[in-house]
């Protein structure tokens, strides 16, 4: 028997086919594979036993590797992986918090989502060193989280981030009463990404093939979401460096994109658009025409403002070399998505795990040269807006070939038994991973969600080191990570 | 600098001139419109509603629970359920959020918000709010941020979000109130000087929404303190928010 079950993105496997190894063996297997984790989570396996599932991503070949290990009721610890592969640090902390199985010699086994008030923060001592505590309620209208800065004067030595304030027990709720509406509310700025990935999971488990038209509409909506948020965040970065013109212009330009989403679906963020079995709304020919016209204006306005902004030397002096995450550090801590791209890791699951449309519509991964600072993150957003808008145009043009097709098929079916389904969708922040398991009766028994923010929050902590504390809002906005997606 | 000025001229004025009468796209799902006579009691809508906002006999929708997803409308073969694009959804009374047959936008506007002299006399020209996200998904938060952008420009009415509860006249709560945020929320409320108001913004805040059955919530705050305004929506549209607050702090014309 092999040690890994190899599968693709958007696939369903039988639980019986997943190898079960000894933990020590699984540990050395993971280290020797040298691949990045997308899943590392436990499941209660009855009689006090716990089964640990590990899913690694082979981005070069577009494959996913699945394996597992069983912990008996007495076995309450194992030698931590983080010592050898640092990017596992957050996964092991989560596993420990959820199942109480301790990764021994983990360098920093602090809470992920619980017991914030009992945790003692890392402390630096010295005459000139002081702490600044911020949150959980922040100055702006954003989600809650606690930030503890260790500073020398205005320079930040280290930032500790404590999250979990948003914890709503989403994974449990997804098992008990899954719905599209719940999926949309896990992380409300990535409505399309979350709802698409949830719907794909359910379609896999129910063996439903959705129509090409519905697939295209989902794809178009995903790119619209990406464009809208990236434009909004370009405005937010401009706002944080007090460049009011950029903030205002990007703000109103984003409105054009999300109001187009409102025309498609009745909601500015595309809520209610996607359903298990397809999409709820068709896009009429008139709407396509209107959308194309709007997108032309959006592309032009973004281009104009971004160029004006990037020509301004006082803007550049704030963006360049601020909040840098080096390529080496990014690899070590396992950044994903946007944050990884800006540090020079070309991760993008749209292209690394392509579906048939990526080839058919000739979408290709375009390289991005980033050095991991705020400037790179701003420029990446600018690049992604342009790419997403052109992708939407192509997708909408393709829709004409499928005019008479239905957008929604019947989804009233039983779930497959004893299965594990995995789906990854590249949201605007990065890969959104959902994994679902069913039991012998065809009921959901475990639902695991991984937001890109889960990997990337530590990247923000590293980015602000040796920066002025006043640049923290700028660094934070340039990442714009999710609290609710992380806290679940 | 000249480029920046050129951009200013090119952009022109982007603000919506008349916020209380701003047009809304027809696709927007706002105030429900129900027809009891058409309902065949097939119960299909009850099955698809994620939050139990619907009741039959007589047909009603509780906007405090409704996520405005439109699933009930899509599945109702008898066409007994529809959503108008009317967006002024707020009420000062939780019970008035329950919409039954025959509720028209005109009627709802008349009964929904009870204007109180002590509120209008103090806050009508200036209302500074502190927003607390207590398990909010960032949907309502993004829309509340949008209230201050160049399109909606809430500041023109003297309504603003401020950085500290000490500077605020009230708090706006979004999200279903997670256990881990319960303490911070109460702390924030206590830090706001009197007189103060509490606004629940979004379906999650009003009823828990899709998270109402979660074991990780602690909604005791809502029982302890008086709530002044309920603003339904998932998420709340900026026009809904601004007009709701305006109708609450200003005398009806």
XYZ file of C-alpha atoms in Angstrom:
741
model
C 0.000 0.000 0.000
C 1.296 3.427 -0.857
C 1.583 6.124 1.739
C -0.332 8.772 -0.154
C -3.567 8.844 -2.095
C -3.058 11.138 -5.064
C -6.037 13.078 -6.356
C -6.986 16.285 -8.161
C -8.671 19.480 -7.123
C -12.501 19.225 -7.076
C -12.522 15.522 -6.433
C -14.192 13.004 -4.216
C -12.431 9.991 -2.722
C -13.612 7.046 -0.702
C -12.543 7.263 2.920
C -11.437 3.608 2.776
C -8.871 4.458 0.092
C -7.058 6.963 2.271
C -3.932 5.360 3.779
C -3.625 5.247 7.565
C -0.052 5.422 8.798
C 1.666 5.534 12.136
C 2.114 9.166 13.188
C 5.910 8.853 13.242
C 5.832 7.469 9.720
C 3.391 10.138 8.517
C 5.628 12.766 10.048
C 8.711 11.652 8.147
C 6.612 11.238 4.990
C 5.394 14.844 5.228
C 8.922 16.125 5.743
C 10.337 14.140 2.830
C 7.567 15.245 0.437
C 8.522 18.942 0.801
C 5.096 20.103 -0.255
C 2.883 22.709 1.279
C -0.068 21.838 3.508
C -3.630 22.721 2.502
C -5.269 20.510 5.087
C -4.121 19.261 8.482
C -7.097 18.492 10.655
C -8.553 15.932 12.992
C -11.780 14.046 13.063
C -13.310 12.279 16.003
C -13.135 8.598 14.993
C -15.183 7.143 17.839
C -14.230 5.488 21.171
C -11.899 8.356 22.042
C -9.744 7.890 18.952
C -8.852 10.708 16.595
C -7.872 10.455 12.980
C -5.566 13.112 11.628
C -5.957 13.898 7.933
C -3.176 15.578 6.006
C -3.571 17.036 2.528
C -0.520 18.362 0.733
C -0.542 20.384 -2.467
C 1.776 19.554 -5.330
C 1.452 22.841 -7.190
C 3.857 21.898 -9.991
C 1.812 18.897 -11.080
C -1.619 20.094 -10.014
C -2.116 17.192 -7.638
C -3.255 16.773 -4.068
C -1.787 14.146 -1.744
C -3.930 12.735 1.038
C -2.897 10.596 3.963
C -3.869 10.094 7.581
C -2.791 8.819 10.980
C -4.794 7.353 13.844
C -4.401 8.448 17.457
C -5.648 6.039 20.107
C -7.459 7.367 23.170
C -4.241 7.187 25.207
C -2.015 8.780 22.605
C -2.179 12.473 23.440
C 0.998 13.807 21.849
C 3.370 13.503 18.932
C 6.605 15.122 17.851
C 5.659 18.421 16.210
C 6.226 19.013 12.521
C 6.749 22.730 12.933
C 10.315 22.162 14.133
C 11.186 20.852 10.680
C 8.578 22.525 8.491
C 7.663 25.933 9.996
C 4.634 26.443 7.758
C 2.775 23.832 9.833
C 2.851 26.082 12.915
C -0.714 27.326 12.669
C -2.153 23.987 11.519
C -0.648 22.183 14.523
C -1.896 24.861 16.892
C -5.389 24.491 15.487
C -5.269 20.691 15.717
C -4.126 20.948 19.341
C -6.888 23.402 20.184
C -9.597 21.301 18.572
C -8.531 17.822 19.701
C -6.118 18.289 22.627
C -3.363 16.237 21.006
C -0.155 18.077 21.744
C 2.575 18.619 19.174
C 5.670 18.201 21.366
C 8.417 20.808 21.031
C 6.202 23.134 19.024
C 8.061 26.445 19.213
C 5.022 28.543 20.099
C 1.877 26.672 20.973
C -0.430 29.608 21.530
C -4.212 29.635 21.125
C -5.782 30.134 17.708
C -9.399 30.966 18.461
C -10.051 30.345 22.162
C -8.920 31.555 25.597
C -7.540 34.889 24.461
C -7.791 36.285 27.978
C -5.732 33.487 29.545
C -2.836 33.809 27.155
C 0.289 35.598 28.307
C 1.799 37.613 25.517
C 5.387 37.300 24.519
C 7.263 40.078 26.244
C 10.463 41.919 25.554
C 12.242 43.603 28.423
C 14.475 46.673 28.405
C 14.541 50.304 29.465
C 13.429 51.604 26.094
C 11.049 48.815 25.162
C 7.347 49.347 25.537
C 4.144 47.618 24.497
C 1.226 48.998 22.572
C -2.026 47.075 22.816
C -4.733 47.600 20.196
C -8.139 45.989 19.957
C -10.127 43.792 19.800
C -12.221 46.804 18.760
C -10.289 48.896 16.267
C -10.520 52.545 15.347
C -12.064 51.914 11.940
C -15.129 50.001 10.878
C -13.418 46.612 10.666
C -13.599 43.228 12.316
C -12.146 42.600 15.769
C -8.693 41.276 16.617
C -6.057 42.090 19.193
C -2.631 43.415 18.231
C 0.247 43.689 20.672
C 3.252 45.660 19.474
C 6.639 45.402 21.114
C 8.246 48.742 20.303
C 11.387 50.702 20.778
C 10.270 54.282 20.352
C 8.291 54.220 17.153
C 9.992 51.170 15.703
C 8.194 47.854 15.980
C 10.364 44.937 17.093
C 7.614 42.423 16.889
C 3.869 42.251 16.549
C 1.790 39.560 18.139
C -1.628 38.994 16.683
C -4.369 37.411 18.753
C -7.510 36.422 16.906
C -10.555 34.290 17.568
C -12.973 37.044 18.582
C -15.076 36.287 15.538
C -15.373 32.564 16.287
C -18.936 31.491 15.541
C -18.487 27.727 15.359
C -18.876 27.679 11.586
C -17.358 24.231 10.992
C -19.847 22.605 13.374
C -22.723 24.533 11.850
C -21.705 23.463 8.350
C -22.065 19.844 9.481
C -25.407 20.347 11.223
C -27.216 22.716 8.880
C -25.213 23.486 5.765
C -26.649 26.057 3.403
C -25.505 28.407 0.676
C -26.470 31.339 2.877
C -24.273 30.095 5.715
C -21.385 29.550 3.302
C -21.782 33.130 2.087
C -21.634 34.465 5.624
C -18.422 32.692 6.662
C -16.388 35.468 5.140
C -18.622 38.191 3.752
C -15.992 39.842 1.578
C -15.427 36.618 -0.382
C -19.066 35.677 -0.892
C -18.597 34.269 -4.391
C -15.438 32.323 -3.565
C -16.945 30.716 -0.461
C -20.274 29.957 -2.025
C -18.654 28.515 -5.156
C -16.374 26.227 -3.185
C -19.220 25.087 -0.913
C -21.476 24.410 -3.884
C -18.722 22.457 -5.627
C -18.269 20.304 -2.514
C -21.987 19.534 -2.383
C -22.116 18.827 -6.113
C -19.202 16.410 -5.765
C -20.892 14.593 -2.916
C -24.206 14.512 -4.754
C -22.697 13.589 -8.138
C -24.212 16.569 -9.891
C -22.823 17.999 -13.101
C -23.770 21.646 -13.479
C -24.298 23.271 -16.844
C -21.379 24.988 -18.636
C -23.363 28.193 -18.527
C -23.624 28.084 -14.749
C -19.909 27.345 -14.519
C -19.142 30.388 -16.629
C -21.417 32.673 -14.622
C -19.735 31.530 -11.409
C -16.354 32.182 -12.947
C -17.340 35.635 -14.129
C -18.739 36.486 -10.694
C -15.527 35.315 -9.018
C -13.473 37.647 -11.184
C -15.920 40.499 -10.593
C -15.522 39.975 -6.861
C -11.741 39.991 -7.239
C -11.789 43.194 -9.288
C -14.177 44.956 -6.892
C -12.216 44.140 -3.763
C -8.843 44.892 -5.294
C -10.071 48.302 -6.463
C -11.537 48.970 -3.025
C -8.276 47.983 -1.362
C -6.261 50.209 -3.676
C -8.490 52.995 -2.368
C -7.950 51.854 1.204
C -4.163 51.919 0.769
C -4.495 55.416 -0.684
C -6.640 56.383 2.305
C -4.063 55.117 4.788
C -1.349 57.298 3.305
C -3.750 60.264 3.318
C -3.926 60.411 -0.485
C -7.589 61.406 -0.423
C -7.967 61.607 -4.188
C -7.064 57.942 -4.659
C -9.286 56.893 -1.822
C -12.283 58.741 -3.271
C -11.779 57.713 -6.896
C -11.097 54.031 -6.245
C -14.072 54.060 -3.868
C -16.521 55.263 -6.492
C -14.998 53.028 -9.169
C -15.528 49.992 -6.961
C -19.168 51.066 -6.606
C -19.579 50.631 -10.375
C -18.404 47.011 -10.178
C -20.490 45.993 -7.192
C -23.552 47.730 -8.546
C -23.133 45.561 -11.647
C -23.152 42.570 -9.303
C -26.384 43.962 -7.873
C -27.847 43.931 -11.377
C -26.792 40.321 -11.835
C -27.956 38.973 -8.507
C -29.851 41.521 -6.427
C -26.983 41.929 -3.977
C -23.907 44.149 -4.197
C -21.694 41.287 -3.069
C -23.381 38.626 -5.191
C -25.316 37.009 -2.377
C -28.008 34.694 -3.606
C -26.345 34.226 -6.989
C -24.816 30.803 -6.527
C -26.730 27.721 -5.500
C -25.954 24.028 -5.273
C -26.748 22.851 -8.809
C -25.739 26.026 -10.616
C -26.685 29.660 -10.277
C -30.016 31.308 -9.446
C -29.858 34.066 -12.020
C -29.175 34.115 -15.706
C -27.379 37.079 -17.211
C -29.428 38.454 -20.079
C -27.963 39.857 -23.265
C -28.885 43.394 -22.198
C -27.144 42.909 -18.888
C -24.048 41.650 -20.675
C -24.006 44.754 -22.876
C -24.443 47.021 -19.873
C -21.761 45.169 -17.947
C -19.251 45.434 -20.771
C -19.878 49.153 -21.011
C -19.397 49.603 -17.282
C -16.242 47.493 -17.255
C -14.718 49.667 -19.974
C -15.239 52.707 -17.799
C -13.918 50.898 -14.722
C -10.770 49.787 -16.540
C -10.159 53.282 -17.830
C -10.747 54.980 -14.471
C -8.589 52.545 -12.516
C -5.807 52.904 -15.042
C -5.938 56.659 -14.940
C -5.985 56.933 -11.152
C -3.354 54.259 -10.549
C -0.956 55.868 -13.008
C -1.496 59.307 -11.483
C -0.954 57.899 -8.030
C 2.166 55.915 -8.845
C 3.743 58.947 -10.495
C 3.479 60.889 -7.257
C 6.776 60.794 -5.382
C 5.230 61.380 -1.950
C 2.993 58.360 -2.546
C 5.920 56.214 -3.604
C 7.968 57.201 -0.585
C 5.246 55.748 1.622
C 4.684 52.570 -0.359
C 8.196 51.496 -1.269
C 10.154 49.370 1.202
C 7.338 49.519 3.732
C 6.227 46.272 5.319
C 8.490 43.919 3.429
C 8.220 40.139 3.592
C 11.217 38.535 1.890
C 10.868 35.580 -0.450
C 12.803 33.427 1.982
C 10.510 34.250 4.905
C 7.397 33.898 2.741
C 8.433 30.374 1.757
C 9.343 29.437 5.283
C 6.028 30.423 6.863
C 4.015 29.215 3.882
C 2.287 32.326 2.594
C -0.395 31.727 -0.025
C -2.380 33.717 -2.559
C -1.816 37.415 -3.050
C 0.690 37.768 -0.235
C 2.788 34.920 -1.669
C 2.698 36.363 -5.189
C 3.981 39.736 -4.007
C 6.933 38.074 -2.298
C 7.788 36.207 -5.483
C 6.048 32.844 -5.049
C 3.856 32.401 -8.139
C 1.021 30.539 -6.385
C -2.382 30.769 -8.014
C -4.688 27.779 -7.821
C -6.707 29.027 -10.790
C -3.734 28.186 -12.980
C -1.987 25.508 -10.913
C -5.145 23.372 -10.761
C -6.899 24.520 -13.937
C -10.393 23.516 -14.939
C -11.340 23.076 -18.582
C -12.245 26.746 -19.060
C -8.782 28.019 -18.273
C -7.479 26.274 -21.397
C -10.514 26.887 -23.543
C -10.485 30.609 -22.891
C -6.683 30.849 -23.065
C -6.198 32.253 -19.593
C -2.539 32.167 -18.719
C -0.597 32.894 -15.600
C 1.237 36.170 -16.075
C 4.397 36.635 -14.046
C 4.590 39.317 -11.388
C 7.813 40.744 -10.080
C 7.369 41.645 -6.463
C 9.700 42.374 -3.607
C 7.122 41.842 -0.863
C 6.544 45.449 0.180
C 3.364 47.538 0.249
C 4.226 48.889 -3.184
C 4.302 45.346 -4.614
C 0.986 44.540 -3.013
C -0.527 47.715 -4.451
C 0.833 46.966 -7.915
C -0.320 43.363 -7.775
C -3.839 44.549 -7.021
C -3.646 46.902 -9.996
C -2.457 44.041 -12.209
C -5.169 41.698 -10.948
C -7.899 44.249 -11.581
C -6.816 44.553 -15.213
C -6.574 40.788 -15.644
C -9.874 40.061 -13.935
C -11.723 42.628 -16.012
C -10.371 41.153 -19.238
C -11.261 37.664 -18.015
C -14.838 38.759 -17.298
C -15.073 40.149 -20.820
C -13.949 36.870 -22.343
C -16.239 34.801 -20.136
C -19.257 36.945 -20.968
C -18.469 36.625 -24.678
C -18.345 32.841 -24.272
C -21.742 32.838 -22.532
C -23.399 33.491 -25.893
C -22.531 29.959 -27.015
C -24.710 28.524 -24.279
C -27.729 30.763 -24.591
C -30.427 28.121 -24.307
C -28.896 26.114 -21.506
C -30.430 25.983 -18.038
C -28.532 27.704 -15.249
C -29.781 25.475 -12.451
C -30.180 21.701 -12.304
C -32.027 19.668 -9.716
C -29.884 19.200 -6.637
C -32.312 17.166 -4.592
C -30.077 14.121 -4.165
C -28.512 12.070 -1.394
C -24.876 12.594 -0.424
C -22.405 9.803 -1.221
C -21.485 7.643 1.741
C -18.059 7.377 3.414
C -16.539 10.002 1.174
C -14.166 12.890 1.382
C -14.577 15.765 -1.042
C -12.069 18.531 -1.519
C -12.414 21.726 -3.471
C -10.110 24.727 -3.792
C -11.147 28.065 -5.279
C -8.806 31.004 -5.697
C -10.624 33.855 -3.995
C -9.169 37.340 -4.195
C -7.010 36.744 -1.114
C -5.845 33.321 -2.220
C -6.903 29.724 -2.002
C -10.142 28.996 -0.172
C -10.087 25.303 0.723
C -13.151 23.346 1.782
C -13.071 19.673 2.722
C -16.155 17.676 3.624
C -16.561 14.139 4.914
C -19.611 11.952 5.059
C -20.388 8.964 7.256
C -21.852 5.564 6.387
C -25.380 6.977 6.313
C -24.572 9.728 3.859
C -24.634 12.509 6.417
C -21.958 15.162 6.713
C -19.619 14.252 9.552
C -16.854 16.841 9.260
C -16.487 20.100 7.426
C -13.096 21.780 7.288
C -12.475 25.259 6.003
C -9.157 26.952 5.371
C -9.081 30.602 4.467
C -5.881 32.041 2.950
C -5.732 34.409 5.931
C -5.082 31.394 8.129
C -1.603 31.092 6.564
C -1.033 34.770 5.998
C -1.683 36.495 9.334
C 1.789 35.571 10.472
C 3.116 37.219 7.317
C 1.632 40.522 8.486
C 3.351 40.094 11.851
C 6.686 39.683 10.075
C 5.982 42.534 7.651
C 5.716 45.206 10.336
C 9.010 44.307 12.020
C 11.442 47.233 11.951
C 8.767 49.517 10.526
C 7.330 52.554 12.243
C 4.214 51.697 14.258
C 2.410 54.466 12.365
C 2.806 52.400 9.194
C 0.909 49.492 10.686
C -2.493 50.518 9.270
C -0.903 50.773 5.847
C 0.709 47.325 6.119
C -2.517 45.868 7.468
C -4.624 47.300 4.663
C -2.135 46.197 2.009
C -2.685 42.596 3.153
C -6.373 43.082 4.081
C -6.653 39.678 5.726
C -9.879 38.177 6.946
C -10.727 37.880 10.634
C -13.946 35.955 10.161
C -12.412 33.559 7.628
C -9.621 32.815 10.080
C -11.787 32.581 13.202
C -14.622 30.592 11.605
C -0.245 67.761 -8.692
C -1.696 68.765 -12.054
C -2.521 65.137 -12.749
C -4.388 64.951 -9.483
C -6.321 68.087 -10.342
C -7.097 66.680 -13.778
C -8.445 63.554 -12.153
C -10.635 65.694 -9.940
C -12.083 67.498 -12.945
C -12.467 64.265 -14.914
C -14.347 62.581 -12.063
C -16.754 65.479 -11.570
C -19.308 65.139 -8.798
C -20.025 61.538 -7.884
C -22.259 62.014 -4.856
C -25.886 60.968 -4.862
C -27.720 64.297 -4.518
C -30.939 63.223 -2.868
C -30.248 60.344 -0.495
C -33.814 59.969 0.919
C -35.223 59.610 -2.605
C -32.294 57.915 -4.297
C -33.402 55.422 -6.960
C -32.655 51.744 -6.348
C -32.046 49.130 -9.029
C -35.069 46.941 -9.622
C -33.132 43.746 -8.866
C -32.516 44.732 -5.236
C -34.388 42.547 -2.747
C -35.913 44.828 -0.139
C -39.286 44.939 1.605
C -41.164 41.659 1.002
C -44.520 41.729 -0.707
C -46.735 38.809 0.235
C -50.010 37.428 -1.081
C -51.698 35.113 1.370
C -54.429 34.127 -1.070
C -51.975 32.594 -3.521
C -50.231 30.469 -0.884
C -50.978 26.760 -1.298
C -49.357 25.667 1.982
C -46.862 23.492 0.123
C -44.208 24.264 2.787
C -41.435 24.361 0.188
C -40.443 27.885 1.226
C -40.092 26.790 4.845
C -37.627 24.094 3.758
C -35.361 26.445 1.804
C -35.384 29.334 4.269
C -32.034 29.163 6.083
C -33.146 31.129 9.126
C -36.805 30.272 9.705
C -37.914 33.775 8.842
C -41.080 32.552 7.132
C -44.374 31.567 8.691
C -47.514 30.293 6.988
C -51.183 30.796 7.857
C -51.047 33.680 7.536
C -47.956 34.112 5.411
C -45.360 36.342 7.044
C -41.664 37.157 6.766
C -39.646 38.340 9.723
C -37.145 40.820 8.259
C -35.136 40.510 11.445
C -34.357 36.943 10.457
C -34.547 37.185 6.667
C -31.254 37.122 4.751
C -32.982 38.486 1.628
C -31.501 35.575 -0.326
C -34.671 35.200 -2.376
C -34.719 31.395 -2.070
C -38.374 31.415 -0.996
C -39.363 33.573 -3.931
C -37.475 31.319 -6.338
C -39.124 28.135 -5.087
C -42.679 29.442 -4.676
C -44.635 28.164 -7.659
C -47.749 30.043 -6.579
C -45.860 33.346 -6.667
C -47.108 34.287 -3.237
C -43.765 35.778 -2.225
C -41.999 38.670 -3.848
C -39.457 41.279 -2.825
C -39.873 44.935 -3.729
C -36.834 47.159 -4.189
C -37.952 49.387 -1.311
C -34.886 49.854 0.851
C -35.934 51.862 3.923
C -36.327 48.795 6.077
C -35.503 49.955 9.599
C -37.869 49.983 12.523
C -37.692 51.089 16.132
C -39.884 48.176 17.096
C -38.716 44.576 16.677
C -42.255 43.301 16.045
C -42.840 45.676 13.152
C -40.126 43.871 11.196
C -42.572 41.008 10.731
C -44.186 41.674 7.389
C -47.604 40.253 6.526
C -49.870 40.488 3.505
C -50.739 43.932 2.257
C -47.766 45.780 3.704
C -46.846 48.379 1.125
C -43.751 50.593 1.175
C -45.923 53.650 1.860
C -47.635 51.962 4.774
C -44.353 50.641 6.161
C -42.730 54.047 6.013
C -45.579 55.439 8.107
C -45.485 52.879 10.903
C -41.904 51.602 11.036
C -39.944 54.306 12.797
C -41.265 55.991 15.877
C -39.699 59.428 16.155
C -38.906 60.430 19.725
C -38.543 64.043 20.777
C -35.623 63.312 23.105
C -33.707 61.769 20.205
C -34.463 64.387 17.565
C -33.758 67.301 19.886
C -30.263 66.014 20.706
C -29.035 64.091 17.675
C -30.800 65.534 14.626
C -27.814 67.559 13.419
C -24.937 65.463 14.647
C -24.692 61.782 15.452
C -21.324 60.180 16.057
C -21.358 56.418 16.133
C -18.937 53.734 17.277
C -19.223 50.539 15.290
C -18.636 47.182 16.954
C -18.264 44.085 14.832
C -19.167 41.170 17.064
C -18.815 38.158 14.811
C -19.787 40.115 11.689
C -18.653 38.542 8.432
C -17.268 41.822 6.999
C -20.307 42.200 4.730
C -22.108 44.786 6.875
C -18.746 46.283 7.838
C -17.849 46.907 4.189
C -21.249 48.443 3.523
C -20.938 50.708 6.575
C -17.563 51.829 5.264
C -19.215 52.486 1.912
C -21.660 54.860 3.672
C -18.758 57.274 4.046
C -17.463 57.028 0.460
C -17.826 59.729 -2.166
C -21.123 58.285 -3.478
C -23.128 58.140 -0.293
C -21.197 60.687 1.777
C -23.007 60.167 5.050
C -20.951 62.915 6.694
C -23.069 65.574 4.983
C -25.898 64.745 7.407
C -23.619 65.008 10.432
C -23.503 61.227 10.823
C -20.043 59.770 11.219
C -18.195 56.765 12.583
C -15.670 57.762 15.217
C -12.596 55.958 16.491
C -13.377 55.922 20.194
C -16.551 55.095 22.120
C -15.725 58.090 24.308
C -16.460 60.346 21.350
C -19.618 58.544 20.346
C -23.332 59.108 20.853
C -24.142 55.474 20.329
C -22.981 52.137 19.018
C -23.785 50.196 15.889
C -23.564 46.442 16.337
C -22.968 44.083 13.436
C -22.663 40.313 13.619
C -24.405 37.709 15.780
C -22.299 38.567 18.908
C -19.798 35.806 19.438
C -18.918 34.654 22.964
C -15.412 35.985 22.511
C -16.691 39.474 21.689
C -19.413 39.725 24.351
C -17.141 41.315 26.947
C -15.568 43.838 24.580
C -18.991 44.841 23.289
C -20.364 45.541 26.745
C -17.183 47.376 27.690
C -17.529 49.541 24.614
C -21.177 50.310 25.369
C -20.317 51.320 28.938
C -17.602 53.650 27.634
C -20.068 55.681 25.576
C -21.254 58.743 27.514
C -24.975 59.224 28.140
C -27.343 59.830 26.459
C -26.588 57.025 24.035
C -28.340 54.876 21.498
C -27.881 51.294 20.264
C -28.429 50.346 16.631
C -28.530 46.730 15.475
C -27.296 46.594 11.922
C -27.928 43.534 9.803
C -29.827 40.308 10.192
C -27.103 38.627 12.274
C -27.187 41.384 14.882
C -30.994 41.449 15.078
C -31.670 37.722 15.367
C -28.401 35.824 14.933
C -29.350 35.244 11.293
C -27.769 32.132 9.812
C -25.799 31.730 13.052
C -28.815 31.762 15.380
C -28.323 28.098 16.383
C -24.583 28.408 16.954
C -23.309 27.392 20.394
C -20.550 29.995 20.205
C -22.784 33.050 20.616
C -23.568 35.115 23.682
C -26.427 37.502 23.049
C -27.103 38.537 26.658
C -26.155 42.111 25.843
C -29.367 42.536 23.891
C -31.488 41.543 26.872
C -29.632 43.833 29.238
C -29.738 47.073 27.306
C -32.429 48.899 25.344
C -32.209 48.722 21.554
C -33.239 51.856 19.698
C -33.160 50.908 16.041
C -33.240 47.680 14.034
C -31.851 47.836 10.496
C -32.456 44.615 8.521
C -30.369 43.505 5.563
C -27.785 40.902 4.666
C -25.725 42.958 4.327
C -27.376 46.320 5.001
C -27.267 48.517 1.886
C -25.656 51.951 2.500
C -28.888 53.681 1.423
C -30.802 51.556 3.909
C -28.429 52.479 6.698
C -28.252 56.208 6.053
C -31.984 56.627 5.511
C -32.804 54.507 8.534
C -30.652 56.596 10.810
C -32.003 59.806 9.273
C -35.596 58.751 9.811
C -34.748 58.005 13.433
C -32.956 61.239 14.301
C -34.996 63.697 12.279
C -38.601 64.776 12.543
C -40.846 63.566 9.753
C -41.630 66.251 7.232
